[in-house]
Short mmCIF file of C-alpha atoms and ligand atoms in Angstrom, two decimals:
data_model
loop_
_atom_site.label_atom_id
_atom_site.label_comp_id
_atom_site.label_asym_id
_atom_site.label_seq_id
_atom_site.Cartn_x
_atom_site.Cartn_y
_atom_site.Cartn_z
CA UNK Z 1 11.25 11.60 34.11
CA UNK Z 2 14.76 10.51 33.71
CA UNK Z 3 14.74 10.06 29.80
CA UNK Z 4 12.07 11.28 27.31
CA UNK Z 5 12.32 9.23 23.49
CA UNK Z 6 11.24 11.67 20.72
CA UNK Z 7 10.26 9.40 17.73
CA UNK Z 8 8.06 9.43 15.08
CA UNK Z 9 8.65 6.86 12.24
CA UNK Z 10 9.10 2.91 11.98
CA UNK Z 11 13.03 2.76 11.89
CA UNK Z 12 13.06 4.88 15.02
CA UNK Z 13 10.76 2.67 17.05
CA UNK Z 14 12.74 -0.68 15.75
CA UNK Z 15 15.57 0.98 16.82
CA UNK Z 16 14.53 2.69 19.72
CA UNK Z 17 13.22 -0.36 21.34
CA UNK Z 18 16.35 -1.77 22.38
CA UNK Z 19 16.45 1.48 24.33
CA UNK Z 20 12.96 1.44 25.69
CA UNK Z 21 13.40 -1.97 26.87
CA UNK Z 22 17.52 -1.55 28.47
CA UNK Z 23 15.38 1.45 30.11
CA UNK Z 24 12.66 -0.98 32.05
CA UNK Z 25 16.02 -3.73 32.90
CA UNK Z 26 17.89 -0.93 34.61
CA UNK Z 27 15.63 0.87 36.06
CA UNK Z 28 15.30 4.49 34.41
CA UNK Z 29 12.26 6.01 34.42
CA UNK Z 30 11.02 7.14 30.73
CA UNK Z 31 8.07 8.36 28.81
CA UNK Z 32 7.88 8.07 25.03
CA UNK Z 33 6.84 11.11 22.71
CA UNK Z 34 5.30 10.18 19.31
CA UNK Z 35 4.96 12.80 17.13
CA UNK Z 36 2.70 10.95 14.38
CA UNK Z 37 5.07 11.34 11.89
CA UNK Z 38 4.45 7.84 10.87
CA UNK Z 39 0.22 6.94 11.69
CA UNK Z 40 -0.88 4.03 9.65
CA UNK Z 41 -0.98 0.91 11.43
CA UNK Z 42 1.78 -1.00 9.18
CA UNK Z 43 4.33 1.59 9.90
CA UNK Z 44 4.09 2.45 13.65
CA UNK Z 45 1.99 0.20 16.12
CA UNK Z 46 2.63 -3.32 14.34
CA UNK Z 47 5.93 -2.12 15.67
CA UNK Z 48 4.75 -1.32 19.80
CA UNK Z 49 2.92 -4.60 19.10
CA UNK Z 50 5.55 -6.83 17.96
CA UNK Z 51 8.19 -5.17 20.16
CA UNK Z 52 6.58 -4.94 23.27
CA UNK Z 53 6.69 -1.50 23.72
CA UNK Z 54 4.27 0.38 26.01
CA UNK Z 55 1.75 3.03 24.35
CA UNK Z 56 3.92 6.59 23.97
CA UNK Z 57 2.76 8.68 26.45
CA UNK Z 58 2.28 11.62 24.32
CA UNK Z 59 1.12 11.05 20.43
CA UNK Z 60 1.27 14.14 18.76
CA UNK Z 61 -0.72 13.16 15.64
CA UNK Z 62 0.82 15.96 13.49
CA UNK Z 63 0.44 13.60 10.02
CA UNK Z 64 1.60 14.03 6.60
CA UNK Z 65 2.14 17.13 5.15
CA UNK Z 66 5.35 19.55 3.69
CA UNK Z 67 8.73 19.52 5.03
CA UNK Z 68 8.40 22.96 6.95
CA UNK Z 69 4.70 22.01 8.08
CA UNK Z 70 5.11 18.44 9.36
CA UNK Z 71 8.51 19.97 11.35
CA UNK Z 72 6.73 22.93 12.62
CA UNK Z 73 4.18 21.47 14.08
CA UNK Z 74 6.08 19.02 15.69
CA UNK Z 75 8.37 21.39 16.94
CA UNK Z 76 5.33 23.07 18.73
CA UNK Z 77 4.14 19.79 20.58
CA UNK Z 78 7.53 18.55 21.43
CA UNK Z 79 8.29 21.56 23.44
CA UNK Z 80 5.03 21.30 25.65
CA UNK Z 81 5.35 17.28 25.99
CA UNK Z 82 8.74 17.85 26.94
CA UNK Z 83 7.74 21.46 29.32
CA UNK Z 84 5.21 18.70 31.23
CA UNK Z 85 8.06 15.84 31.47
CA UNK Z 86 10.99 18.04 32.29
CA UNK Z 87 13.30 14.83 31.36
CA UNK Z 88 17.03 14.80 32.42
CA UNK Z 89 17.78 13.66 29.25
CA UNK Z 90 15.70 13.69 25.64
CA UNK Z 91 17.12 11.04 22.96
CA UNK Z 92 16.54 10.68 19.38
CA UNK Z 93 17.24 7.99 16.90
CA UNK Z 94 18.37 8.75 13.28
CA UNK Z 95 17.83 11.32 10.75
CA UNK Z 96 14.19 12.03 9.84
CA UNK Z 97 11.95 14.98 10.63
CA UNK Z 98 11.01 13.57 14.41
CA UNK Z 99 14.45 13.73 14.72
CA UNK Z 100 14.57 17.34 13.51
CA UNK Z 101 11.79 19.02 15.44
CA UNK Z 102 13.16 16.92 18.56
CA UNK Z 103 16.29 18.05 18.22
CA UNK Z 104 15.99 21.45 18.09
CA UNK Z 105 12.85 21.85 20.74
CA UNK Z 106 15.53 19.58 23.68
CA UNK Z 107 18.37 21.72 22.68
CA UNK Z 108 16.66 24.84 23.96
CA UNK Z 109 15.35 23.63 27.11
CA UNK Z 110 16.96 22.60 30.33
CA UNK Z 111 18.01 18.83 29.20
CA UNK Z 112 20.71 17.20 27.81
CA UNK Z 113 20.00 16.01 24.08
CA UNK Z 114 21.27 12.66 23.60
CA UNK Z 115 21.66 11.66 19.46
CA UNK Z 116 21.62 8.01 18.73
CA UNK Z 117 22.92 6.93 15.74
CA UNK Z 118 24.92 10.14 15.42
CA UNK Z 119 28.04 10.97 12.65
CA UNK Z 120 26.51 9.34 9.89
CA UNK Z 121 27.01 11.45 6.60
CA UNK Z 122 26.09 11.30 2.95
CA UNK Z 123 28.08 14.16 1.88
CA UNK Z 124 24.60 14.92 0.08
CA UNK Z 125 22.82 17.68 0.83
CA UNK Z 126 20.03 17.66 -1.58
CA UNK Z 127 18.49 14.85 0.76
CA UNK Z 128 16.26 15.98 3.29
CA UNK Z 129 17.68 13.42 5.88
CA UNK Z 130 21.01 14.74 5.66
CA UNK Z 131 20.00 18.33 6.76
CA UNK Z 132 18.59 16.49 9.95
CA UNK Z 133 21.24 14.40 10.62
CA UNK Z 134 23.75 17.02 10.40
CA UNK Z 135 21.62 19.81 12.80
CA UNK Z 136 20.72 17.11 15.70
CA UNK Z 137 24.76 16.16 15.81
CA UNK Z 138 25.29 20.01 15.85
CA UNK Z 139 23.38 20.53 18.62
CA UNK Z 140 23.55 17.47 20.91
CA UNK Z 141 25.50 17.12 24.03
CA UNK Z 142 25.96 13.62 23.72
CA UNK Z 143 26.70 11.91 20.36
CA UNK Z 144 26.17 7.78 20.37
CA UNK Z 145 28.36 7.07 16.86
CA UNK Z 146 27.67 3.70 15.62
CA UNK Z 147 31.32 3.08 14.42
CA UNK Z 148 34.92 4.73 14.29
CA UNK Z 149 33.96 6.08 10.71
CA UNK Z 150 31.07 7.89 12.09
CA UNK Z 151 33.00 9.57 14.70
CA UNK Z 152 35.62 10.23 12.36
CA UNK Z 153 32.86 12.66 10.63
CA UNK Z 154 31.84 14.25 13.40
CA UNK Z 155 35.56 15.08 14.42
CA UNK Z 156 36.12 16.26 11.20
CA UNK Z 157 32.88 18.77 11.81
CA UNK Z 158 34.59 20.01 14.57
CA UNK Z 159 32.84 18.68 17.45
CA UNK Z 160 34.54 17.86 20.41
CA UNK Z 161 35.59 14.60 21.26
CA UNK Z 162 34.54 14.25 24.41
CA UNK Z 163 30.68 14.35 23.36
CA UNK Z 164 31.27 11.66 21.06
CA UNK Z 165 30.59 7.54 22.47
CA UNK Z 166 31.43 5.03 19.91
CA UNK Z 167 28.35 2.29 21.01
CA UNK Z 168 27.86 -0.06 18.15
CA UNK Z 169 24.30 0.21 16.50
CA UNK Z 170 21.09 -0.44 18.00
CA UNK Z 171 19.73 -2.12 14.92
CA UNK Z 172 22.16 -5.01 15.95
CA UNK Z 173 20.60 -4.86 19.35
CA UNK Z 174 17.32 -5.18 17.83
CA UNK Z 175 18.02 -7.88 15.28
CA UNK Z 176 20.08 -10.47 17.69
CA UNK Z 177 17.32 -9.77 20.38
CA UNK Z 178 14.88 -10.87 17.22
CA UNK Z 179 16.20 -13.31 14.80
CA UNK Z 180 15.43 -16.25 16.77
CA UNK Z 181 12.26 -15.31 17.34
CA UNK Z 182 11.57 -14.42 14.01
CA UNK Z 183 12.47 -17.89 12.30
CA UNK Z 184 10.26 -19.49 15.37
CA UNK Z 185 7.31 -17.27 14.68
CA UNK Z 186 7.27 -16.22 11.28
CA UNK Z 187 5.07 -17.83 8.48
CA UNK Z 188 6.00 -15.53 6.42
CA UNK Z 189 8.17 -17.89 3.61
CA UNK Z 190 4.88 -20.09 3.87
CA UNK Z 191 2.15 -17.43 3.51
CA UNK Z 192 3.94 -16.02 0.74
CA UNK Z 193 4.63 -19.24 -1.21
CA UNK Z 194 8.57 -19.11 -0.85
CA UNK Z 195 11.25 -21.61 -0.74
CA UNK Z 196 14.49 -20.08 1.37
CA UNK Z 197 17.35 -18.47 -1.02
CA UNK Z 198 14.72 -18.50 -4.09
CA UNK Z 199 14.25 -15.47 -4.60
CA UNK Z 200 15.46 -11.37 -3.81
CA UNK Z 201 14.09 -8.50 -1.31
CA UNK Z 202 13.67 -5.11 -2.37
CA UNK Z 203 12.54 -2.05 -0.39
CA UNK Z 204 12.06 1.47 -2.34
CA UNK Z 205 10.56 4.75 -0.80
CA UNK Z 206 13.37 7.44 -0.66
CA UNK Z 207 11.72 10.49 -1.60
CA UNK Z 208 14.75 11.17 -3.91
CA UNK Z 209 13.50 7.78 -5.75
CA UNK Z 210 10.01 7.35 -5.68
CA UNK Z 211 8.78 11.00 -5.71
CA UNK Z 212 10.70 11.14 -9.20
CA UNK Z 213 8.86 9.28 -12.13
CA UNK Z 214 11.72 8.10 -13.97
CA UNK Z 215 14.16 7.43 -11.08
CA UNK Z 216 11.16 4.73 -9.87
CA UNK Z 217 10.73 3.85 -12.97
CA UNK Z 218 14.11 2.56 -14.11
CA UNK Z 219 15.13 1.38 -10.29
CA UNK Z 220 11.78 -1.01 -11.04
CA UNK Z 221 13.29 -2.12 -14.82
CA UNK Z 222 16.61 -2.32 -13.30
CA UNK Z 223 15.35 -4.77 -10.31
CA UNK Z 224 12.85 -6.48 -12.96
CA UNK Z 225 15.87 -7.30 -15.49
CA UNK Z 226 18.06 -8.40 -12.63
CA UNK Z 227 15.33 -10.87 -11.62
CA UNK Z 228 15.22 -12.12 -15.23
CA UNK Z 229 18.74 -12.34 -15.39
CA UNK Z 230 19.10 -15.22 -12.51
CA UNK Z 231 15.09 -16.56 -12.52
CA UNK Z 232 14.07 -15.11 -9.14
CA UNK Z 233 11.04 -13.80 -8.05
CA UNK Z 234 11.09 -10.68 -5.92
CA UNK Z 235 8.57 -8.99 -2.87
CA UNK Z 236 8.65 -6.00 -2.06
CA UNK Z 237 6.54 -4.92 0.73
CA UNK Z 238 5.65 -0.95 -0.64
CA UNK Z 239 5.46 1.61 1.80
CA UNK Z 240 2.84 4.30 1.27
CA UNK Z 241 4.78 7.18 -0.24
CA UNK Z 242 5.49 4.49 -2.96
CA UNK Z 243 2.23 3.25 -2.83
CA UNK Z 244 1.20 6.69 -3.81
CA UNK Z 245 3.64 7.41 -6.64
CA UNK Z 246 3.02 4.16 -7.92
CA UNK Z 247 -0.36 5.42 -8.25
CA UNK Z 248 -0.07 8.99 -9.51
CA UNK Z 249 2.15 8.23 -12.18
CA UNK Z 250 -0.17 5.26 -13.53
CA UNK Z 251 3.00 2.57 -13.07
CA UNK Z 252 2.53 -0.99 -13.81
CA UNK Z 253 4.96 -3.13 -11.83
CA UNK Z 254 6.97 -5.03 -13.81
CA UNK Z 255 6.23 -8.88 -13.57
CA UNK Z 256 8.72 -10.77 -11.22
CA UNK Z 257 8.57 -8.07 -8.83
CA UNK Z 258 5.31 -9.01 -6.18
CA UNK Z 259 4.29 -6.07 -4.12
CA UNK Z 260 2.85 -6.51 -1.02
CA UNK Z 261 1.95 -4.72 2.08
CA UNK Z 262 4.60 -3.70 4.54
CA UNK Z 263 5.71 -5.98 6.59
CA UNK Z 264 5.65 -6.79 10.42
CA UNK Z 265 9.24 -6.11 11.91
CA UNK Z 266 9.36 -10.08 12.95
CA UNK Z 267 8.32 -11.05 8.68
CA UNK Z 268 10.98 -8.71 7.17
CA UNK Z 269 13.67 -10.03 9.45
CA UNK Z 270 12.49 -13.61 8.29
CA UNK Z 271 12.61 -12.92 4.45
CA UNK Z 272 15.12 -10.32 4.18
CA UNK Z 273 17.35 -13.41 5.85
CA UNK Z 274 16.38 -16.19 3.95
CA UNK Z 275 16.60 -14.39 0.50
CA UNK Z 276 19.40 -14.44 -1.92
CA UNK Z 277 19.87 -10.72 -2.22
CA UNK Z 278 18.37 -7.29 -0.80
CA UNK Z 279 17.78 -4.87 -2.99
CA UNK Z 280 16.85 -1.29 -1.48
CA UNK Z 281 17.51 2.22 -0.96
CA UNK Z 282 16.45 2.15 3.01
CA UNK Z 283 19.23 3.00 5.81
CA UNK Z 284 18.04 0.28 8.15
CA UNK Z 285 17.64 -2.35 6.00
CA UNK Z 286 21.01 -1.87 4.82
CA UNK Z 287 22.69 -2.66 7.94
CA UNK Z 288 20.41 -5.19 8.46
CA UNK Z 289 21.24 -7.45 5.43
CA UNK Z 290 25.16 -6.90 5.93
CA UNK Z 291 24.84 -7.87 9.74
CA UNK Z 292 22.36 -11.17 8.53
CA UNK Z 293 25.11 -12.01 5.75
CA UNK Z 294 22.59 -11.20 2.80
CA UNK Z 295 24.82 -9.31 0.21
CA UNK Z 296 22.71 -6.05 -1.06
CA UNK Z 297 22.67 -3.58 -3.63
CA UNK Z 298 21.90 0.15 -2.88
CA UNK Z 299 19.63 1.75 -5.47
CA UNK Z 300 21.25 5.24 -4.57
CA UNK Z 301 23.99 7.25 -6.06
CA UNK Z 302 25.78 7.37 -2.23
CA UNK Z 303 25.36 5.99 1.56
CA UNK Z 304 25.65 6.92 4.62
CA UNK Z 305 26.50 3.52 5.55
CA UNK Z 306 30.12 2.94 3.82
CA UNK Z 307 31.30 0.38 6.38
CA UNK Z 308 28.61 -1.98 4.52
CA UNK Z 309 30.62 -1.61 1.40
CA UNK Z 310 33.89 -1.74 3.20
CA UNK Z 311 33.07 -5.12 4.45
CA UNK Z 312 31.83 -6.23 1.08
CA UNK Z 313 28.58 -6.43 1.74
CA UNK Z 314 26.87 -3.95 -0.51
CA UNK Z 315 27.41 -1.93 -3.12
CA UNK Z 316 25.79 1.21 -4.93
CA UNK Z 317 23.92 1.04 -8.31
CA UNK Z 318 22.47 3.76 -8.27
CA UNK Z 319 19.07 3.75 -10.46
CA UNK Z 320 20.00 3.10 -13.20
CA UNK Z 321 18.82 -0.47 -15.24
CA UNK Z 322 22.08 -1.20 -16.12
CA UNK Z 323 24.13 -1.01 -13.21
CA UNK Z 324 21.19 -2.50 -10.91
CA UNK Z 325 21.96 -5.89 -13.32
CA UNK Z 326 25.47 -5.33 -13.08
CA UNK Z 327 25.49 -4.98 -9.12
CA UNK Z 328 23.10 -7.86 -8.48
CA UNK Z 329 25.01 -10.55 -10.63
CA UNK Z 330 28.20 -9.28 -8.81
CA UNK Z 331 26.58 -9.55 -5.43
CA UNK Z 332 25.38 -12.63 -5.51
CA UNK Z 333 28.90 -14.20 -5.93
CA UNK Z 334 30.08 -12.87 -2.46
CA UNK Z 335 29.95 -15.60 0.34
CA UNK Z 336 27.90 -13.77 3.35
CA UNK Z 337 30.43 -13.97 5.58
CA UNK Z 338 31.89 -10.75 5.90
CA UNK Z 339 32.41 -9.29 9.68
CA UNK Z 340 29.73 -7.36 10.82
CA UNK Z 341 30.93 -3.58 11.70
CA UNK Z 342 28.00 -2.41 13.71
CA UNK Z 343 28.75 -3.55 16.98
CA UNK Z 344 27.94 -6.59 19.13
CA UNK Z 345 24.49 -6.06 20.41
CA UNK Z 346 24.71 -4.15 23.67
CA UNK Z 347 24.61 -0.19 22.28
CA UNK Z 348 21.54 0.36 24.27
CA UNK Z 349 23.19 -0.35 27.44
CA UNK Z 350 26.42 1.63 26.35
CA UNK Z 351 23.95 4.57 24.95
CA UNK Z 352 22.15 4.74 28.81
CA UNK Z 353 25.45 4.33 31.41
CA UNK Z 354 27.39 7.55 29.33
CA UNK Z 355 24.20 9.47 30.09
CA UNK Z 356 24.24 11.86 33.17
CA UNK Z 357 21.11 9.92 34.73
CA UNK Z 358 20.66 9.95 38.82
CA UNK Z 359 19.21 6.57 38.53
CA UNK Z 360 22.70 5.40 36.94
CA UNK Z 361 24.43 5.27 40.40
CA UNK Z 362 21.58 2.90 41.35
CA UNK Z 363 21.59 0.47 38.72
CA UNK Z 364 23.18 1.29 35.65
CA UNK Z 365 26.52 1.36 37.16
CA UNK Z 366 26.47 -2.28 38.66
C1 UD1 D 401 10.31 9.25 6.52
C2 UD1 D 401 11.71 9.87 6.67
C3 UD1 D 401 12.73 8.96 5.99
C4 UD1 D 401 12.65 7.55 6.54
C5 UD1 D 401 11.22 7.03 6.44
C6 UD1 D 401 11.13 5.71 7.14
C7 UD1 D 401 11.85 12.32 6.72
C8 UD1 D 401 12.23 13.53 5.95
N1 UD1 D 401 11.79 11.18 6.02
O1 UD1 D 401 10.01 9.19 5.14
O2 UD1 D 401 14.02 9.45 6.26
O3 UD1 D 401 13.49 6.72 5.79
O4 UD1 D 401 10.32 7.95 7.09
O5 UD1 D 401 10.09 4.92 6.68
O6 UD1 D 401 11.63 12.40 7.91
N2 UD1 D 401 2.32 7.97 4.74
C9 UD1 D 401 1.28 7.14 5.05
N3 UD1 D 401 1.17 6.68 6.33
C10 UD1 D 401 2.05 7.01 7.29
C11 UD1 D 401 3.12 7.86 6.97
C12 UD1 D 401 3.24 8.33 5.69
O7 UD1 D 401 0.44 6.81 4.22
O8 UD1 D 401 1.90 6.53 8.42
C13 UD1 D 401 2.48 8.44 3.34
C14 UD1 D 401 1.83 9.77 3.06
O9 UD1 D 401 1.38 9.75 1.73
C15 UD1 D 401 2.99 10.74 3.20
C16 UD1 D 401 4.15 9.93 2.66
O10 UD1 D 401 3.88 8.60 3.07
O11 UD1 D 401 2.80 11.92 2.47
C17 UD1 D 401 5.51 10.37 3.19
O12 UD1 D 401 5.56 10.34 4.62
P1 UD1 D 401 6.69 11.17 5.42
O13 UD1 D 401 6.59 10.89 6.86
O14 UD1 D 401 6.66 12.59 5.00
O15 UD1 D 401 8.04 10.60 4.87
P2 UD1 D 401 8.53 9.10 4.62
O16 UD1 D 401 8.63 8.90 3.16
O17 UD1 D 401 7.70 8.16 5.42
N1 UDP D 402 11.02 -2.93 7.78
C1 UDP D 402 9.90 -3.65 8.19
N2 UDP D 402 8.96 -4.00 7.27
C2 UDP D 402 9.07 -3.68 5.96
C3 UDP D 402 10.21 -2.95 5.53
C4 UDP D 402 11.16 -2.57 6.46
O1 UDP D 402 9.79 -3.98 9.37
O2 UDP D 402 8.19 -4.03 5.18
C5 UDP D 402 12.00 -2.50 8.78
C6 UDP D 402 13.40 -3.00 8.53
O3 UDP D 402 13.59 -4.24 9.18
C7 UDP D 402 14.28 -1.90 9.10
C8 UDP D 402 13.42 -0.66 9.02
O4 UDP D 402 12.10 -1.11 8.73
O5 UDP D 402 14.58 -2.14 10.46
C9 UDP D 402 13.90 0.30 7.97
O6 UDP D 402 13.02 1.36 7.88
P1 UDP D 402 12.83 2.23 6.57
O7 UDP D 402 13.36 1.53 5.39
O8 UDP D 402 11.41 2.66 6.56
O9 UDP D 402 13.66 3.55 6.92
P2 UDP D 402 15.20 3.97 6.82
O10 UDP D 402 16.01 2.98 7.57
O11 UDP D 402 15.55 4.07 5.38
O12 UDP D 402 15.20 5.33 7.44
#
């Protein structure tokens, strides 16, 4: 195998797939390693579905459990899935466990470790994702930084320059690739009852958040009051470790805010576009409302994503009720059309011809 994907949660296969599928156009052989991070149906194959991808070759099934668990055991089956492959190259895609375990099992075996989406910091080291962020740059050979600021952190770690490929994002790969087909295909204003720019998007599952009764409980007043405050009505599509919290600490939703099940990839492109604002404390869906022109407000006391702010396109509120308001009425004066800095759509193709892959003198170089 030329190029063996370690991935394990839904923002690695959106993102991934641009990969996959630049992969099948040029020729390079791949296999796809799933560790189960991410099992239930709405987070992981609505997204092989939707994107076309083929069935990983490997699913490693290792579940929910704790931090040093979930990454132990992936560590284990990554190293024989890998051991079988014997990949030139093994690539990984952002900053969450899979990412971890994959990481470190490549980096001691005889294969380059290629880190997509590399150089992005918090500066925050009480999140989990920031531990795994900062190890798989450490220890990669070849670093795929989104933008010049996310370089700029990795030179300032000390790592060579020469590792480091400045490709644009994937998730811009993944969205232009998708929009289209997304306002073609998607019923998703319809089945929900909405009328475009009516109403707000909000996504909320950062452990940080939603593992933390009253950090999930004022983010929800602080959304529900900035609803009130300009009439809108807002879904939020709840992904399981919210679902759960919302259910162990006995929390009642507040009224404008609609839960509903998480979305399809093809849906949330549809209404995160059409809203007014996005309100969230997701990485992905970040990027995703700057580069659609949807101004959003980050329900988190930092980001790894400061070119989104740079651009005007987000700010942070943090959790709390009052600056949530504040943040929202002072979003939804900006105009949408910011530049986007993530790139222009072709990072998968960038990420696969700076790889040292045989096949490349075949294909990838014409
Ligand atoms: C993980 C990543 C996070 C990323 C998110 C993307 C880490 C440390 N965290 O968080 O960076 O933003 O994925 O969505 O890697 N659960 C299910 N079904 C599933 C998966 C999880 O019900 O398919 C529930 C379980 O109750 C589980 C909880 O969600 O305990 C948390 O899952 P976990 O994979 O540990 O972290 P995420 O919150 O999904
Ligand atoms: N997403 C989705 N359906 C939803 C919510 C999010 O398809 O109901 C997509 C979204 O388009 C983005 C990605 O999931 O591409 C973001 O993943 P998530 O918020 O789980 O993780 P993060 O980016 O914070 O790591």
């Amino acid at each position: 195998t030329d190029v063996a994907f370690v991935l394990g949660t839904r923002p690695e296969i959106i993102k991934l797939a641009p990969v996959v599928q630049a992969c099948q156009r040029l020729e390079v052989e791949y296999a796809i390693v799933h560790t189960g991070q991410h099992y239930s149906d709405s987070l992981d194959s609505v997204f092989f579905d939707q994107l076309e991808l083929p069935e990983p070759d490997y699913n490693l099934g290792v579940g929910s459990s704790s931090h040093g668990e979930q990454t132990g055991r992936m560590l284990i089956g990554v190293e024989r899935a890998l051991t079988e492959l014997d990949p030139d190259v093994v690539l990984v895609q952002g900053d969450t466990n899979s990412v971890l375990a994959g990481s470190i099992a490549a980096s001691k075996m005889d294969a380059e470790l290629g880190h997509v989406e590399a150089g992005l910091r918090s500066f925050d080291r009480s999140m989990p994702e920031e531990t795994n962020r900062v190890v798989a740059d450490h220890v990669a050979g070849y670093l795929f930084a989104p933008t010049e600021q996310s370089k700029a952190y990795l030179l300032d770690e000390g790592i060579s320059e020469h590792r480091i490929t400045v490709t644009g994002n994937t998730v811009v790969d993944a969205l232009l690739r998708n929009r289209e087909i997304a306002r073609r295909k998607s019923t998703v204003l319809a089945d929900l009852g909405l009328v475009d720019d009516d109403f707000f998007v909000m996504t909320a599952h950062r452990q940080e958040n939603v593992d933390d009764e009253a950090r999930f409980r004022d983010l929800l007043a602080g959304v529900e009051r900035a609803a009130e405050a300009h009439d809108a009505t807002v879904v939020y599509p709840v992904h399981p470790r919210a679902r759960d919290r919302l259910e162990a600490f006995d929390i009642d939703v507040p009224e404008r805010i609609r839960t509903v099940e998480p979305l399809e990839y093809l849906d949330f492109l549809r209404l995160s576009a059409a809203a007014d604002l996005v309100l969230t404390d997701s990485g992905g869906v970040q990027e995703e409302a700057c580069i659609l022109g949807v101004p959003c407000v980050t329900m988190r006391d930092n980001t790894e994503r400061p070119e989104t702010i740079d651009v005007g396109a987000n700010r942070l509120a943090s959790t709390d009720p009052g600056q949530i308001v504040a943040a929202a009425t002072e979003m939804l004066l900006r105009s949408g059309d910011w530049e986007n800095p993530f790139g222009d759509g072709d990072a998968a193709e960038r990420i696969l011809r700076t790889l040292p892959l045989e096949t490349r003198s075949r294909e990838v170089a014409r």
